[in-house]
Short mmCIF file of C-alpha atoms and ligand atoms in Angstrom, two decimals:
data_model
loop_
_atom_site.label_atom_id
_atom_site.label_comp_id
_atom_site.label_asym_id
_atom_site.label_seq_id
_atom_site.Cartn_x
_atom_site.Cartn_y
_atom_site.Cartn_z
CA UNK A 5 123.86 128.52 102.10
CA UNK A 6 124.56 124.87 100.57
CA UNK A 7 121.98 122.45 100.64
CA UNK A 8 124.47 120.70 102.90
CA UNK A 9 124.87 123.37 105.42
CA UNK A 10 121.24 124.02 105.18
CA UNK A 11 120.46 120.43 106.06
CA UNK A 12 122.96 120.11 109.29
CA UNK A 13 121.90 123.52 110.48
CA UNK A 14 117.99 122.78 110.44
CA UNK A 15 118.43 119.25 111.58
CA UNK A 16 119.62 120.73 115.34
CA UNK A 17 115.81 121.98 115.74
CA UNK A 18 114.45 118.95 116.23
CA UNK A 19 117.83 116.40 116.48
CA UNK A 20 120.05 117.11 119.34
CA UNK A 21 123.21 115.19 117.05
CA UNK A 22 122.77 113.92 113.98
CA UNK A 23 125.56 111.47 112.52
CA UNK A 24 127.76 112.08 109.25
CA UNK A 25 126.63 108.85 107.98
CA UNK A 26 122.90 110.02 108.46
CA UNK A 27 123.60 113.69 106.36
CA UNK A 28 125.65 111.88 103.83
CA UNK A 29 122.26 109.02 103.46
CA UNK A 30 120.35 112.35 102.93
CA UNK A 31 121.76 114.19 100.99
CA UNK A 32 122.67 111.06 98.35
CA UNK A 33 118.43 110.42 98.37
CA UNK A 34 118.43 114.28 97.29
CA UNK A 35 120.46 113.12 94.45
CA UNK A 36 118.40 109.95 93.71
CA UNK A 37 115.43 111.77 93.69
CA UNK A 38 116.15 114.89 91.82
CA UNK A 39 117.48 112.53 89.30
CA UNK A 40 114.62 109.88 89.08
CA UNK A 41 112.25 113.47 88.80
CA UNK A 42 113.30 113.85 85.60
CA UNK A 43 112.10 110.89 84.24
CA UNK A 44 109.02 110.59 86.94
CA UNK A 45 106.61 112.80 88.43
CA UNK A 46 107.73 112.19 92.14
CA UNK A 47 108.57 115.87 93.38
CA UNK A 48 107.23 119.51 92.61
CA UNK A 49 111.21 120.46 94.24
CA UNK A 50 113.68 120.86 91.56
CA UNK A 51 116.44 122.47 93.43
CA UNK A 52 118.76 120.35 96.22
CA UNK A 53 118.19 123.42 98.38
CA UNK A 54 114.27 122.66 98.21
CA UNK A 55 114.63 119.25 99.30
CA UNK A 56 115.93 119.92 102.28
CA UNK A 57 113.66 122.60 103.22
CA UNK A 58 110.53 121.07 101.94
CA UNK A 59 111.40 117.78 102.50
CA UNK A 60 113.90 116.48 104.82
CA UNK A 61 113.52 119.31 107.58
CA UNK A 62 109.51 119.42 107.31
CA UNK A 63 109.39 115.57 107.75
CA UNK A 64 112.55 115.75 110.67
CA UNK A 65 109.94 117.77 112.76
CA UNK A 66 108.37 113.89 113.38
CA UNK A 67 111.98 112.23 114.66
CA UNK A 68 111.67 113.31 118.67
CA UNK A 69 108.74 111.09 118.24
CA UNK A 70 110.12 107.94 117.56
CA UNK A 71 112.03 105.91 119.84
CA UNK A 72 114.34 102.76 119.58
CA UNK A 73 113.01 99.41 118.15
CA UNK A 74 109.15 101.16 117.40
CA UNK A 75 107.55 100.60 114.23
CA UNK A 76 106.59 102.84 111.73
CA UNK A 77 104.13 103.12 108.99
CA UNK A 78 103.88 105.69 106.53
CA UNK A 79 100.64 105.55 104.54
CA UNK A 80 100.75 107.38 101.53
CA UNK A 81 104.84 107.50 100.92
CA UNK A 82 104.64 108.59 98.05
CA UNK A 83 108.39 109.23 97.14
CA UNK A 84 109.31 108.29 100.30
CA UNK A 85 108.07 111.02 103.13
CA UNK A 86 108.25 111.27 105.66
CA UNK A 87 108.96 107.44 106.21
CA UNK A 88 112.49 107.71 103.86
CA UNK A 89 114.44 110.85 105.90
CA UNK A 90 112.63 109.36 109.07
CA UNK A 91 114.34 105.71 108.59
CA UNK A 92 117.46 107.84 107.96
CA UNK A 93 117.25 109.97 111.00
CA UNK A 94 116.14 107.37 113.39
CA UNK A 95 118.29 103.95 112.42
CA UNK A 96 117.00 102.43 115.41
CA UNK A 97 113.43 102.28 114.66
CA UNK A 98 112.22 100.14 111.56
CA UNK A 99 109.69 101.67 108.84
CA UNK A 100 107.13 100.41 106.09
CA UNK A 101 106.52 102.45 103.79
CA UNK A 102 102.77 101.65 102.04
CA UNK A 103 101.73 103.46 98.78
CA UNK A 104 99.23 102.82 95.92
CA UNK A 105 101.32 103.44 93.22
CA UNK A 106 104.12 100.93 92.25
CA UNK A 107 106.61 103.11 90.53
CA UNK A 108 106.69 105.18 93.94
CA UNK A 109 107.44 102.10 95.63
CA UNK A 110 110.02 100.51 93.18
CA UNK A 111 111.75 103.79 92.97
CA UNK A 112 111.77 103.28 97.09
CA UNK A 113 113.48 99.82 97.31
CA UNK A 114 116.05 101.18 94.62
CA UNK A 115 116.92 103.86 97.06
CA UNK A 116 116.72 101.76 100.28
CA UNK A 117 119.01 99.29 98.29
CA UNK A 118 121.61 102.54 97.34
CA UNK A 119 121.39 103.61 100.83
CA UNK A 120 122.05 99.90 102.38
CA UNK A 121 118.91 100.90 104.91
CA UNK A 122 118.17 98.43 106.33
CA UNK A 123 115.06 99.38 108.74
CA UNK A 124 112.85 100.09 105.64
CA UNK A 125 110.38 97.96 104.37
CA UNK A 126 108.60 99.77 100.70
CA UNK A 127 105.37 98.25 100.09
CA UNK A 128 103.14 98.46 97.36
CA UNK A 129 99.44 98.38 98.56
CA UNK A 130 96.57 100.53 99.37
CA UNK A 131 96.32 101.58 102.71
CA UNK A 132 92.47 100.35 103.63
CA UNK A 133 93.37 96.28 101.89
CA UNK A 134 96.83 96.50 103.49
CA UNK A 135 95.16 97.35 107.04
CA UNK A 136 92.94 93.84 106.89
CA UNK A 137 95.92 91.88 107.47
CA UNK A 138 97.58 93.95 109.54
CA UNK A 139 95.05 95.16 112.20
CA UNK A 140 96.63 96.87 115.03
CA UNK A 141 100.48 96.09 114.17
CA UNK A 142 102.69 99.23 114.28
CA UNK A 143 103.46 101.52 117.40
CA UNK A 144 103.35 104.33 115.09
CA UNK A 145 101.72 105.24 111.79
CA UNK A 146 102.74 108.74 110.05
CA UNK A 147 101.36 110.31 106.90
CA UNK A 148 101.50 113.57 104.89
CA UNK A 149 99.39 115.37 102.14
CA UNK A 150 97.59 111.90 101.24
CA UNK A 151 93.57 113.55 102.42
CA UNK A 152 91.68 114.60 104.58
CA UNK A 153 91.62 113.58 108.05
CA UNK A 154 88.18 112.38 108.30
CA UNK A 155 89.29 109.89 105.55
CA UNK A 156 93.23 109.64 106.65
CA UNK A 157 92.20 108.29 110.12
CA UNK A 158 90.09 105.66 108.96
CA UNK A 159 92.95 104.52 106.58
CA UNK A 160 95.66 104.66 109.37
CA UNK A 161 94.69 104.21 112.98
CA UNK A 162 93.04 100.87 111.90
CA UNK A 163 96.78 99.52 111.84
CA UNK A 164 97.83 101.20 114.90
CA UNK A 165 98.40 99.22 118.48
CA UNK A 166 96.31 100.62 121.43
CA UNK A 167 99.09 102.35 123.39
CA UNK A 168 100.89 103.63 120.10
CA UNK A 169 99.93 106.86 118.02
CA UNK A 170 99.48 108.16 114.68
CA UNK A 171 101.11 111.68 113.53
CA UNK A 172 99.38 113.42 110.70
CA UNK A 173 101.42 116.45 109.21
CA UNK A 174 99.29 119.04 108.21
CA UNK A 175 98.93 122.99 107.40
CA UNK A 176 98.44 125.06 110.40
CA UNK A 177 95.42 125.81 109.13
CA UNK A 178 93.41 122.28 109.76
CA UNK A 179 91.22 123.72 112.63
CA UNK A 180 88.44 122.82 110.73
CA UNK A 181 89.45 119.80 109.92
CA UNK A 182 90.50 118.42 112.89
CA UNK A 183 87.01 119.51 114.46
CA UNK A 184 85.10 117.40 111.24
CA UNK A 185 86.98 114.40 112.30
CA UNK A 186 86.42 114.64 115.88
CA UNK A 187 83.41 111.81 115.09
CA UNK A 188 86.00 110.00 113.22
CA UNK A 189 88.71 109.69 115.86
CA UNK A 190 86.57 109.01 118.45
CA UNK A 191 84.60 105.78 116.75
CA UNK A 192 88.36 104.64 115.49
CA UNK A 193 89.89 104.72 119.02
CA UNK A 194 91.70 107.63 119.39
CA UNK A 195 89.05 110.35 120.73
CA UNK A 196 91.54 113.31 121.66
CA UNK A 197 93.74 114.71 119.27
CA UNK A 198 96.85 116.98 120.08
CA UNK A 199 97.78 119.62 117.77
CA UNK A 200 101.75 119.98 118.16
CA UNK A 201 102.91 123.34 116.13
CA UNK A 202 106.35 123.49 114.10
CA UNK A 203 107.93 126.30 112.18
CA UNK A 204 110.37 124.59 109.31
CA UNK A 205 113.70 125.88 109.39
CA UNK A 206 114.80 128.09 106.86
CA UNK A 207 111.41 127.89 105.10
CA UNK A 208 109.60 129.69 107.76
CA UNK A 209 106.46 127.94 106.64
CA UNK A 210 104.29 127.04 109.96
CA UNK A 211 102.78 123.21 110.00
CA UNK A 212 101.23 121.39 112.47
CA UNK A 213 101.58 117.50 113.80
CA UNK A 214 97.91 115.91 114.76
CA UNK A 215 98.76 113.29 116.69
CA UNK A 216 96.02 111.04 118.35
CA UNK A 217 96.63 108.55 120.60
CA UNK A 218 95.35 105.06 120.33
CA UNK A 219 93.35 104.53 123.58
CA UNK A 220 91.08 101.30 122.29
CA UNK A 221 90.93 99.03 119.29
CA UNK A 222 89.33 100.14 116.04
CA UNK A 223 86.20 97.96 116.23
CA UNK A 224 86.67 95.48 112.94
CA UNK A 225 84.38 96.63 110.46
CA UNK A 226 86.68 99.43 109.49
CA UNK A 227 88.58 100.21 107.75
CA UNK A 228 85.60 100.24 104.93
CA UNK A 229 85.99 99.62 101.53
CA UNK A 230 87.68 103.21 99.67
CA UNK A 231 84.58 104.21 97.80
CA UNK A 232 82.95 104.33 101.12
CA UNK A 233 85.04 105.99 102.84
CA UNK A 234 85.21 108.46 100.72
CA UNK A 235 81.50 108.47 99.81
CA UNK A 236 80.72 108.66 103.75
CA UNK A 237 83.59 109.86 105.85
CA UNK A 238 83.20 109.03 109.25
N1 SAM B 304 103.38 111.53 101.53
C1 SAM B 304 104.08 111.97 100.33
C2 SAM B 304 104.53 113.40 100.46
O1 SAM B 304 104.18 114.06 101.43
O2 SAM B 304 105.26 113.87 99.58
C3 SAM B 304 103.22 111.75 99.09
C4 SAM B 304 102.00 112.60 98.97
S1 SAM B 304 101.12 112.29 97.48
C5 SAM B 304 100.26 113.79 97.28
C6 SAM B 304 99.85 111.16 98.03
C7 SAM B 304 100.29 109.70 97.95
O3 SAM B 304 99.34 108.93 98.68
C8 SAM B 304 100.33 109.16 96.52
O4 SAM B 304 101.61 108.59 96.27
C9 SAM B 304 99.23 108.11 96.50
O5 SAM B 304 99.53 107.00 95.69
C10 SAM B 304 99.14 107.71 97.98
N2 SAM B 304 97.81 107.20 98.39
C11 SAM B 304 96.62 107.84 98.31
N3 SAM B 304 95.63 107.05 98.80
C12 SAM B 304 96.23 105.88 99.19
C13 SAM B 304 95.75 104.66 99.76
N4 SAM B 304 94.46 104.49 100.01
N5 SAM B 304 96.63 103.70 100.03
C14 SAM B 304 97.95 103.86 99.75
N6 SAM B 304 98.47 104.98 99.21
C15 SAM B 304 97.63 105.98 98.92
#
């Protein structure tokens, strides 16, 4: 199969009708990327068909999530997922997209600017000085391979509104982890998490959404500073 039949095929899991415009926006960021990877470390995917298995359909399993006119913060873009596809998939919702490292990010507002999307906001900042000025502030936050939860939660639900949510993607085999952040979630404001299973399409590989709901404000002193966090997960 062609990375392009690949792509519309898997989409229908999770997207009852996705538009032309938003497969031809994908597939043209496959392009950007695979191309930009040769001159920076962005992707372990070499192959167009990889990208959309890896990528794009691993980070789709997020877009029954999102409704029209939330916003959406992806901590830890890297090059751009889920938060890029996401924007792509979901036009109607509008997306930040926060990393550390500023080549990520300018690489991101070259593709945004390519793309003409307009519901995507890169920004180049780390997550826990980022979160000081914008406490409670998104409906959503989202995040993949960035660390562990214990750590991860104190980074994101900080910048999440009570009443919104934050998705982590993870391996289906966080049990444990999920159960060493229980603490964690709980002091933040989000003391129940929900472990939604996916199988990506085509890849076969099982994952899992965590997704904790924001029941109370994160009292202010966190996020902490990153050594401590780190040093002292919650
Ligand atoms: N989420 C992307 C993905 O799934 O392909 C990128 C994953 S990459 C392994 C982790 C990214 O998280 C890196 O780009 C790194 O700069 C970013 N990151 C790690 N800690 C961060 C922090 N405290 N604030 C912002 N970005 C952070």
């Amino acid at each position: 199969m062609t990375a392009y039949e690949l792509l519309v095929s898997g989409l229908k899991q999770f997207i009852p009708e996705v538009s032309p415009q938003a497969v031809d926006k994908l597939l043209r960021f496959s392009d950007l990327l695979l191309e930009k990877n040769k001159v920076m470390n962005l992707t372990a995917v070499t192959e167009p068909c990889e990208v959309v298995t890896r990528h794009f359909l691993d980070c789709a399993s997020l877009a029954p999530y999102i409704k029209e006119g939330q916003t959406v913060l992806d901590v830890g873009t890297g090059a751009g997922f889920p938060g890029l596809p996401l924007a792509i998939l979901c036009p109607g919702a509008q997306f930040t997209l926060l990393d550390a490292q500023r080549k990520r990010i300018d690489f991101l507002r070259e593709v945004a600017d390519a793309l003409e999307l307009l519901n995507v906001t890169p920004v180049h900042a780390r997550a826990e000085e980022f979160a000081l000025l914008h406490r409670a502030s998104f409906d959503l936050a989202v995040s993949r391979a960035v660390a562990e939860l214990r750590v991860l939660c104190e980074l994101a639900l900080p910048m999440v509104k009570v009443g919104g949510a934050f998705y982590a993607m993870k391996a289906a085999d966080c049990k444990d982890e999920v159960e060493a952040a229980s603490h964690a979630f709980a002091l933040l404001g989000a003391p129940a998490a929900e472990v939604l299973r996916y199988t990506v399409p085509y890849d076969g590989v099982e994952r899992v959404l965590v997704r904790l709901q924001k029941v109370a404000q994160t009292p202010d002193k966190y996020p902490r500073r990153f050594k401590k966090i780190q040093s002292s997960p919650l």
